[in-house]
Coordinates of C-alpha atoms in Angstrom, one line a residue:
Chain A
M124 CA 84.4 42.5 124.0
G125 CA 87.7 44.2 123.8
L126 CA 89.3 47.6 124.0
A127 CA 87.0 49.9 125.8
K128 CA 86.0 53.5 124.6
R129 CA 87.2 55.8 127.1
I130 CA 85.4 58.8 128.7
I131 CA 87.9 61.6 129.3
P132 CA 87.0 64.6 131.8
C133 CA 88.9 67.9 130.9
L134 CA 89.6 70.3 133.2
D135 CA 91.0 73.9 132.6
V136 CA 93.3 75.1 135.2
D137 CA 94.9 78.3 136.2
A138 CA 98.0 78.8 138.4
G139 CA 97.2 75.2 139.7
R140 CA 93.5 75.8 140.3
V141 CA 90.3 74.2 138.5
V142 CA 88.6 76.9 136.9
K143 CA 85.1 77.2 136.4
G144 CA 84.4 75.1 139.5
V145 CA 83.4 71.6 139.7
N146 CA 80.3 70.9 141.9
F147 CA 79.8 67.0 141.7
I148 CA 78.9 65.0 144.9
G149 CA 81.5 64.6 147.8
I150 CA 83.8 67.8 146.4
R151 CA 84.7 69.9 149.0
D152 CA 86.6 72.3 147.3
A153 CA 85.4 73.1 143.7
G154 CA 88.8 74.3 142.6
D155 CA 90.9 71.6 144.0
P156 CA 92.6 69.8 141.4
V157 CA 93.4 66.8 143.7
E158 CA 90.4 66.2 145.3
I159 CA 88.9 66.3 141.4
A160 CA 91.1 64.3 140.3
Q161 CA 90.4 61.8 142.7
G162 CA 86.8 62.2 142.5
Y163 CA 86.9 61.6 138.9
N164 CA 89.1 58.4 139.5
Q165 CA 86.8 57.0 142.0
Q166 CA 83.7 57.5 139.3
G167 CA 85.6 55.4 136.8
A168 CA 86.7 58.2 134.7
D169 CA 89.7 56.5 132.5
E170 CA 91.9 59.1 132.0
I171 CA 92.1 62.7 132.9
T172 CA 93.2 65.8 130.7
F173 CA 94.5 69.1 132.1
L174 CA 94.2 72.3 129.9
D175 CA 96.7 74.9 131.4
I176 CA 95.8 78.1 130.8
T177 CA 97.8 79.6 133.1
A178 CA 98.9 83.0 131.2
S179 CA 101.9 84.0 133.1
H180 CA 105.0 81.9 132.8
E181 CA 105.8 82.4 136.3
D182 CA 102.8 80.9 137.3
R183 CA 103.2 77.7 135.3
G184 CA 105.5 76.5 138.1
T185 CA 102.3 75.9 140.1
T186 CA 100.9 73.6 137.3
V187 CA 103.6 71.4 137.3
E188 CA 103.5 71.2 141.5
M189 CA 99.5 70.1 140.6
V190 CA 100.7 67.4 138.1
E191 CA 103.2 65.9 140.7
R192 CA 100.3 66.1 143.7
I193 CA 98.0 64.7 141.4
A194 CA 100.3 61.6 140.0
G195 CA 101.0 60.8 143.8
E196 CA 97.5 60.2 144.4
V197 CA 95.5 59.1 141.2
F198 CA 96.7 56.2 139.5
I199 CA 95.0 56.6 135.9
P200 CA 96.8 58.5 133.1
L201 CA 97.0 62.1 133.1
T202 CA 97.4 64.4 130.0
V203 CA 98.6 67.8 130.4
G204 CA 97.7 70.4 127.2
G205 CA 98.5 74.1 127.1
G206 CA 101.2 76.2 126.6
I207 CA 103.8 73.1 125.6
R208 CA 106.5 74.8 123.1
T209 CA 109.7 72.8 123.6
C210 CA 111.0 69.5 124.9
D211 CA 111.8 71.2 128.0
D212 CA 108.3 71.7 128.8
I213 CA 107.7 68.1 127.7
R214 CA 110.4 66.5 130.1
T215 CA 109.2 68.7 133.3
M216 CA 105.6 67.6 132.8
L217 CA 106.6 63.6 132.1
N218 CA 109.1 64.2 135.1
A219 CA 106.2 66.1 137.0
G220 CA 104.3 62.4 136.5
A221 CA 102.1 63.4 133.3
D222 CA 101.8 60.4 131.3
K223 CA 101.1 62.5 128.0
V224 CA 101.5 66.1 126.9
S225 CA 99.1 67.7 124.2
I226 CA 100.7 70.0 121.8
N227 CA 98.4 72.5 120.0
T228 CA 99.8 75.7 118.5
A229 CA 103.3 74.7 118.4
A230 CA 102.6 72.0 116.6
V231 CA 101.0 74.3 113.7
T232 CA 104.0 77.1 114.1
N233 CA 106.7 74.2 114.1
P234 CA 105.8 70.9 112.9
E235 CA 109.3 69.5 113.6
F236 CA 108.4 70.0 117.0
V237 CA 106.3 67.0 116.9
R238 CA 108.7 65.0 115.2
E239 CA 111.4 65.9 117.5
A240 CA 109.5 65.0 121.0
A241 CA 108.0 61.9 119.4
E242 CA 111.9 61.0 118.8
R243 CA 112.8 62.0 122.1
F244 CA 109.9 60.9 124.4
G245 CA 108.3 58.3 122.3
S246 CA 105.0 58.6 120.1
Q247 CA 102.8 57.3 123.4
C248 CA 103.3 60.4 125.1
I249 CA 102.5 62.9 122.6
V250 CA 98.9 64.0 121.8
V251 CA 98.5 66.6 119.0
A252 CA 95.6 68.8 119.6
I253 CA 94.0 69.6 116.5
D254 CA 91.3 72.5 116.5
A255 CA 88.9 72.3 113.4
K256 CA 86.3 74.5 111.9
K257 CA 84.1 73.6 108.7
V258 CA 85.0 76.0 105.8
S259 CA 83.2 74.7 103.1
A260 CA 79.7 76.4 102.1
E261 CA 76.1 74.6 102.5
G262 CA 76.2 72.1 99.7
E263 CA 79.7 71.8 98.8
P264 CA 81.8 68.6 99.4
E265 CA 82.8 68.6 103.7
R266 CA 85.7 70.3 104.5
W267 CA 87.6 71.5 107.4
E268 CA 90.8 74.0 108.1
I269 CA 92.9 74.3 111.6
F270 CA 92.3 77.1 113.5
T271 CA 94.6 78.6 116.2
H272 CA 94.1 80.9 118.7
G273 CA 90.8 79.5 120.1
G274 CA 89.2 79.5 116.4
R275 CA 89.8 83.3 115.3
R276 CA 92.9 82.6 113.5
P277 CA 92.8 80.6 110.2
T278 CA 95.9 78.5 108.8
G279 CA 94.7 77.4 105.4
L280 CA 95.6 73.8 106.6
D281 CA 93.2 71.0 105.8
A282 CA 92.2 69.4 108.9
V283 CA 92.4 65.8 107.4
E284 CA 95.6 66.4 105.5
W285 CA 97.1 67.9 108.9
A286 CA 96.0 65.0 111.0
K287 CA 98.1 62.8 108.7
K288 CA 101.1 64.8 108.7
M289 CA 101.1 65.1 112.6
V290 CA 100.8 61.0 112.4
E291 CA 103.4 60.6 109.9
Y292 CA 105.6 62.8 112.5
G293 CA 104.6 60.7 115.1
A294 CA 101.8 61.8 117.2
G295 CA 100.7 58.6 119.1
E296 CA 97.2 60.3 119.2
L297 CA 95.3 62.8 118.0
L298 CA 92.5 65.4 120.6
L299 CA 90.2 66.6 117.9
T300 CA 88.2 69.6 118.8
S301 CA 85.3 71.2 116.4
M302 CA 85.6 74.9 117.0
D303 CA 82.1 75.4 115.4
R304 CA 80.6 72.9 118.5
D305 CA 82.8 73.9 121.4
G306 CA 80.9 75.1 124.0
T307 CA 77.2 75.0 122.0
K308 CA 76.1 71.5 123.6
A309 CA 75.0 70.6 120.1
G310 CA 76.9 67.3 120.1
F311 CA 80.7 66.8 117.9
D312 CA 81.4 67.4 114.5
L313 CA 80.6 64.0 113.5
G314 CA 81.6 64.7 109.6
V315 CA 85.3 65.6 110.5
T316 CA 85.7 63.1 113.5
H317 CA 84.8 60.7 111.4
A318 CA 86.7 61.7 108.4
I319 CA 90.2 61.9 110.7
A320 CA 89.4 58.8 112.4
E321 CA 89.2 56.6 109.3
A322 CA 92.3 58.8 107.6
V323 CA 94.6 58.0 110.7
S324 CA 96.0 54.9 112.4
V325 CA 96.5 56.2 115.9
P326 CA 93.5 56.6 118.4
V327 CA 91.6 59.6 118.4
I328 CA 89.9 61.7 120.9
A329 CA 86.7 63.8 119.9
S330 CA 85.8 66.9 121.9
G331 CA 83.9 70.1 121.4
G332 CA 80.0 70.4 121.6
V333 CA 78.8 67.4 124.3
G334 CA 75.6 68.4 125.4
N335 CA 74.4 64.7 126.6
L336 CA 74.7 61.3 126.7
D337 CA 73.8 60.5 123.0
H338 CA 76.4 62.9 121.8
L339 CA 79.2 60.6 123.6
V340 CA 77.3 57.5 121.9
E341 CA 77.2 59.3 118.5
G342 CA 80.8 60.2 118.9
V343 CA 82.0 56.8 118.8
V344 CA 79.2 55.2 116.6
K345 CA 78.9 57.4 113.9
G346 CA 82.2 59.7 114.4
G347 CA 84.4 56.2 114.9
A348 CA 86.3 58.2 117.8
D349 CA 88.3 56.4 120.4
A350 CA 87.5 58.1 123.4
V351 CA 85.2 61.4 124.4
L352 CA 86.4 64.1 126.3
A353 CA 84.0 66.5 127.8
A354 CA 83.9 69.0 130.5
S355 CA 80.7 70.9 131.3
I356 CA 78.7 68.1 131.4
F357 CA 80.6 66.2 134.4
H358 CA 81.6 69.1 136.1
F359 CA 78.3 70.5 137.0
G360 CA 77.0 67.3 137.5
E361 CA 74.1 66.9 134.8
Y362 CA 75.9 63.5 134.6
T363 CA 78.0 61.4 136.4
I364 CA 80.7 59.1 134.5
P365 CA 79.1 55.6 135.6
E366 CA 75.6 57.2 134.2
A367 CA 77.3 58.2 130.6
K368 CA 79.2 54.8 130.7
R369 CA 76.2 52.6 131.3
Y370 CA 74.2 54.6 128.9
M371 CA 77.1 54.0 126.1
A372 CA 77.4 50.0 127.6
E373 CA 73.7 49.7 126.8
R374 CA 74.1 50.9 123.2
G375 CA 76.4 48.5 122.6
I376 CA 79.4 50.1 123.3
E377 CA 82.4 48.4 124.9
M378 CA 83.2 50.3 128.0
R379 CA 85.3 50.2 131.5
L380 CA 82.3 49.5 133.9
Chain B
M508 CA 113.5 45.7 152.8
T509 CA 114.0 47.9 149.4
I510 CA 112.3 47.7 145.7
A511 CA 114.6 49.3 143.3
V512 CA 112.7 50.6 140.2
I513 CA 115.8 50.3 137.7
D514 CA 116.7 53.8 136.1
Y515 CA 118.1 53.2 132.6
G516 CA 116.5 56.3 131.3
M517 CA 113.7 54.9 129.9
G518 CA 110.3 55.2 131.2
N519 CA 107.7 56.8 133.5
L520 CA 109.2 56.0 136.8
H521 CA 108.0 58.5 138.8
S522 CA 104.4 57.0 138.2
V523 CA 105.6 53.4 139.1
A524 CA 107.6 54.5 142.2
K525 CA 104.4 56.6 143.6
A526 CA 102.2 53.7 142.8
L527 CA 104.6 51.5 144.7
E528 CA 105.0 53.7 147.8
H529 CA 100.9 53.9 147.6
V530 CA 100.6 50.2 148.5
T531 CA 103.5 49.5 150.7
H532 CA 105.5 51.3 153.6
E533 CA 108.8 49.6 152.1
N534 CA 111.8 51.6 150.6
V535 CA 110.9 52.4 147.0
V536 CA 114.4 53.8 145.1
V537 CA 114.5 54.8 141.7
T538 CA 118.1 54.0 140.9
R539 CA 120.8 52.9 138.6
D540 CA 123.3 52.4 141.1
P541 CA 124.7 48.9 140.6
R542 CA 125.2 48.6 144.4
R543 CA 121.4 49.6 145.2
I544 CA 120.0 47.4 142.9
L545 CA 122.1 44.2 143.7
G546 CA 121.1 45.6 147.7
A547 CA 117.3 45.7 146.7
T548 CA 115.0 42.8 147.6
R549 CA 112.7 43.1 144.8
L550 CA 113.1 44.8 141.3
V551 CA 111.0 46.6 138.8
L552 CA 112.2 46.9 135.1
P553 CA 110.2 49.5 133.9
G554 CA 110.2 50.5 129.8
Q555 CA 109.0 52.6 127.2
G556 CA 109.4 54.0 123.9
A557 CA 111.3 52.0 121.3
I558 CA 112.9 48.8 122.3
R559 CA 116.4 49.3 120.6
D560 CA 116.5 53.0 122.6
C561 CA 115.4 50.8 125.5
L562 CA 118.5 48.2 125.1
G563 CA 120.8 51.3 123.8
E564 CA 120.3 52.8 127.4
L565 CA 120.6 49.3 129.2
E566 CA 124.1 49.0 127.7
R567 CA 125.0 52.8 127.4
T568 CA 124.3 52.7 131.5
E569 CA 125.9 49.5 132.1
L570 CA 123.4 47.8 133.5
R571 CA 122.5 45.1 130.9
G572 CA 124.8 43.0 132.4
L573 CA 123.5 43.3 135.7
V574 CA 119.8 42.8 134.4
E575 CA 121.0 39.5 132.5
E576 CA 122.6 37.9 136.0
L577 CA 119.5 38.9 138.0
L578 CA 117.5 37.1 135.5
A579 CA 119.8 34.1 135.6
N580 CA 120.2 33.6 139.4
Q581 CA 116.2 34.1 139.8
E582 CA 116.9 35.2 143.2
K583 CA 114.5 37.9 144.1
P584 CA 111.4 39.0 142.7
L585 CA 111.7 41.2 139.2
L586 CA 108.5 42.6 137.7
G587 CA 108.5 43.8 134.1
I588 CA 106.6 46.4 132.9
C589 CA 105.8 47.5 129.1
V590 CA 108.9 47.3 127.1
G591 CA 110.8 45.9 130.5
Q592 CA 108.2 42.6 129.6
Q593 CA 109.4 42.8 125.9
M594 CA 112.8 43.0 126.2
L595 CA 112.7 39.6 128.2
L596 CA 111.8 37.7 124.9
E597 CA 114.3 36.7 122.3
R598 CA 113.8 39.1 119.6
S599 CA 111.5 42.1 118.6
E600 CA 110.4 43.0 115.1
E601 CA 110.7 46.9 115.8
N602 CA 113.3 48.8 114.6
G603 CA 113.8 46.3 112.0
G604 CA 114.7 43.7 114.0
V605 CA 116.2 43.6 117.5
D606 CA 117.6 40.9 119.6
C607 CA 116.5 41.3 123.3
L608 CA 117.8 39.5 126.4
G609 CA 116.2 36.1 125.5
F610 CA 115.0 35.5 129.1
L611 CA 112.0 33.4 127.7
G612 CA 111.0 31.9 124.5
G613 CA 109.2 34.0 121.8
E614 CA 109.3 36.9 119.8
V615 CA 107.5 40.7 120.0
K616 CA 105.3 41.5 117.1
R617 CA 103.6 44.5 115.6
F618 CA 99.8 44.4 115.6
P619 CA 98.5 44.3 111.9
A620 CA 97.6 47.7 110.8
D621 CA 94.2 46.5 109.0
M622 CA 92.2 45.4 111.9
R623 CA 88.6 46.2 112.1
D624 CA 86.2 45.9 115.1
D625 CA 82.4 44.9 114.9
L626 CA 81.1 48.2 113.9
G627 CA 83.6 48.1 111.0
Q628 CA 85.7 50.7 112.6
R629 CA 89.8 50.8 112.6
L630 CA 91.1 49.2 115.1
K631 CA 94.2 51.5 116.0
V632 CA 97.9 51.1 116.5
P633 CA 99.3 52.0 119.4
H634 CA 96.7 49.5 121.4
M635 CA 95.7 52.7 123.6
G636 CA 93.5 52.6 126.7
W637 CA 91.6 49.8 128.8
N638 CA 91.4 46.3 127.5
L639 CA 90.5 43.2 129.3
V640 CA 93.0 40.9 131.0
H641 CA 92.5 37.3 130.9
Q642 CA 94.3 35.1 133.3
H643 CA 95.4 32.2 131.6
R644 CA 96.4 30.6 134.7
R645 CA 96.5 31.3 138.3
H646 CA 99.6 33.4 140.0
P647 CA 100.0 34.8 143.2
L648 CA 100.1 38.2 141.3
W649 CA 96.8 37.9 140.1
E650 CA 95.6 37.3 143.9
G651 CA 92.1 39.5 144.5
I652 CA 92.2 40.7 140.9
D653 CA 88.8 39.7 138.9
Q654 CA 88.7 37.4 135.9
D655 CA 88.9 39.6 132.7
E656 CA 89.6 42.8 134.4
H657 CA 90.5 45.8 132.7
F658 CA 93.9 47.0 132.6
Y659 CA 95.6 50.4 131.0
F660 CA 97.8 49.6 127.7
V661 CA 99.8 51.5 125.4
H662 CA 101.7 49.7 122.9
S663 CA 102.1 48.9 119.3
Y664 CA 104.1 45.7 119.7
Y665 CA 103.0 42.6 121.5
V666 CA 104.6 39.9 122.9
A667 CA 104.1 36.1 121.3
A668 CA 105.7 33.6 123.7
S669 CA 106.8 30.2 122.5
D670 CA 106.3 28.5 125.4
E671 CA 102.8 28.2 126.9
A672 CA 103.8 27.5 130.2
C673 CA 105.4 30.9 130.6
V674 CA 101.9 32.5 130.0
Y675 CA 99.7 34.0 132.7
G676 CA 97.5 36.4 131.0
T677 CA 96.1 37.4 127.4
T678 CA 94.4 40.4 125.9
D679 CA 92.3 40.0 122.7
Y680 CA 93.0 42.8 120.1
G681 CA 91.2 42.4 116.8
R682 CA 92.2 39.0 115.9
V683 CA 95.5 39.3 117.7
Q684 CA 95.7 37.3 121.1
A685 CA 98.7 39.0 122.8
H686 CA 100.5 37.1 126.0
V687 CA 100.2 40.4 128.0
A688 CA 101.5 39.1 131.3
I689 CA 104.1 36.3 131.4
G690 CA 106.7 34.6 133.9
R691 CA 109.0 32.1 135.1
D692 CA 110.5 31.6 138.9
A693 CA 110.7 34.7 140.3
T694 CA 110.0 37.0 137.4
F695 CA 106.5 38.5 136.4
A696 CA 106.3 40.7 133.3
V697 CA 103.3 42.6 132.1
Q698 CA 102.2 44.6 128.9
F699 CA 100.1 47.0 130.8
H700 CA 100.6 49.7 133.1
P701 CA 99.6 48.5 136.5
E702 CA 101.0 51.8 138.0
K703 CA 98.1 53.5 135.7
S704 CA 95.5 50.5 135.8
S705 CA 93.5 52.1 139.1
R706 CA 92.6 49.6 141.2
A707 CA 93.2 46.5 139.8
G708 CA 96.8 47.6 138.9
L709 CA 97.5 49.2 142.5
R710 CA 96.5 45.2 144.0
L711 CA 98.8 43.6 141.2
L712 CA 101.9 45.9 142.7
E713 CA 100.8 45.2 146.3
N714 CA 100.7 41.3 145.5
F715 CA 104.2 42.0 143.9
V716 CA 105.5 43.5 147.3
Q717 CA 104.1 40.5 149.1
W718 CA 105.1 37.8 146.8
T719 CA 107.3 35.2 148.2
P720 CA 108.4 33.0 145.0

C-alpha cells in the first residue's frame, strides 16, 4: 500500500469551451468545462489537465476565466498547458487557480525559461511536456527525438537526454507524449516511457495512444509511468474512470478507488 | 467570524481560500495585514516552494514575529499546510540547512533518492500524488474521515517530529514514514493539500472551521 498511480483525463479547450465534446452520463452541455471537470471529479479522476488550443491571444482570457470557475468548484489538482511562454503566463494561470502549468515548445526554444520558472514558482508547479518520436530504424537500438509543432518539426534533441536536462533545470514532472502513437489507440510507446521513467527522478505521465484499459496497465507496469493521461477513451464514454481504476487495481496496481 | 489565510507571497492561496469558502459561510480573507490577522478567529498558514524562500518572505513581509507570537499564545486555531507545516519544526535539511520556527521538536528531511517499489521501479521525488494517511491518534480534524484515506501530496521533504505525542497522521513512502499530520493545542498542520484532496480534504477543512480546541 502506498502512493497511488494517477489517472488524468485531458481536455482540449478553445476559447473557454471543451472541443471534441464529452458525452458521459449526466453531462448536459458537452462543451462546458466546469460541468465536465465536476463530472470527472465525481468519477474519481486524480487530476485534470487542460490543453489550451486557443489560437488568438485575445481569446486566451476566456481560458483564465474558465480555470477560475473550475478552481472554485473542483478540488483536485488542475494543470494547464498550451501557449505557456512567459513567467507572466504562469503567474496568470496559478493566480486563476491552476496548480501546475505545462511548458512545451517554449522549453525547446528557450530551456532557460524552465529554469527561471522553477526558481520563481517552485518545481512543484512546473511540468515539462515532451513530444517524442522514434527515430531509430528497425533492428537498431531504440532512439527517440524531440519534435515540435504537433510532431512535424524535428529538433535533433535526444528525448532521454532532453528529459534529464529538463529535470536538472527544475521540471517537477514530465508529460511524455509519443507522437508516433498519439491518436492511434495502439497503446503507449513503452520503450520511450520506460527509458525516461528510469532516467529521471521526477514523476512521468505517459500519454499518447491509449485505446483500452490494458494500455493503461502496461503504461504503469511495463513503462514505469507514475500517471497515465488519456482523452478519448473517457470522453466518449468507452470506459469510465472507476472502471479503469478497478481494472488497474485488480492487476496489482495501487489506485485511489 | 473570519478565517484569515496568511498571505506572505508563497503558496496557492486562491485554492485554499476557495476550498474554505466551499465549506463555510464564514468570511474568508487572504491577507498580510497584521491587524486583520490578529482580528481573525482562525488562521491558515500555507506555504509552497523552497523553505528558505518561504521563511525569507515571512520575514520580508514582517509577519514572522506575528506568526511566532500566534504560535506561542495558542489562542486561536491555526492550520498549517505543506511548507506551512514544515516551518513549524526546528530545522530543515533543505537549502543546505535552515532554522525554522521551532514550535514543535524535530526536523524536516529529504526523501532518499534511491528508493524502489515492489515492482522494482524508482520511487520518484517529489512524492507527488495521492497517498494514504494513517490516523495515528484521534483528533477532531479527522472526524468523518476514513482511516487510511487518500490525500494529495506534492513534496520532496518530509517532517520527522521528535515528540510522538505531537503526531496525528503518518504516510509511508518507500522506507520512510513521514509525519504528515502534527499538532499541539490549537495548532494542526498537514503535509498534504486538503484544498486539493477532493471530498476528504474538504471534510478536513470543514472540521477545522468547526474546531474548538
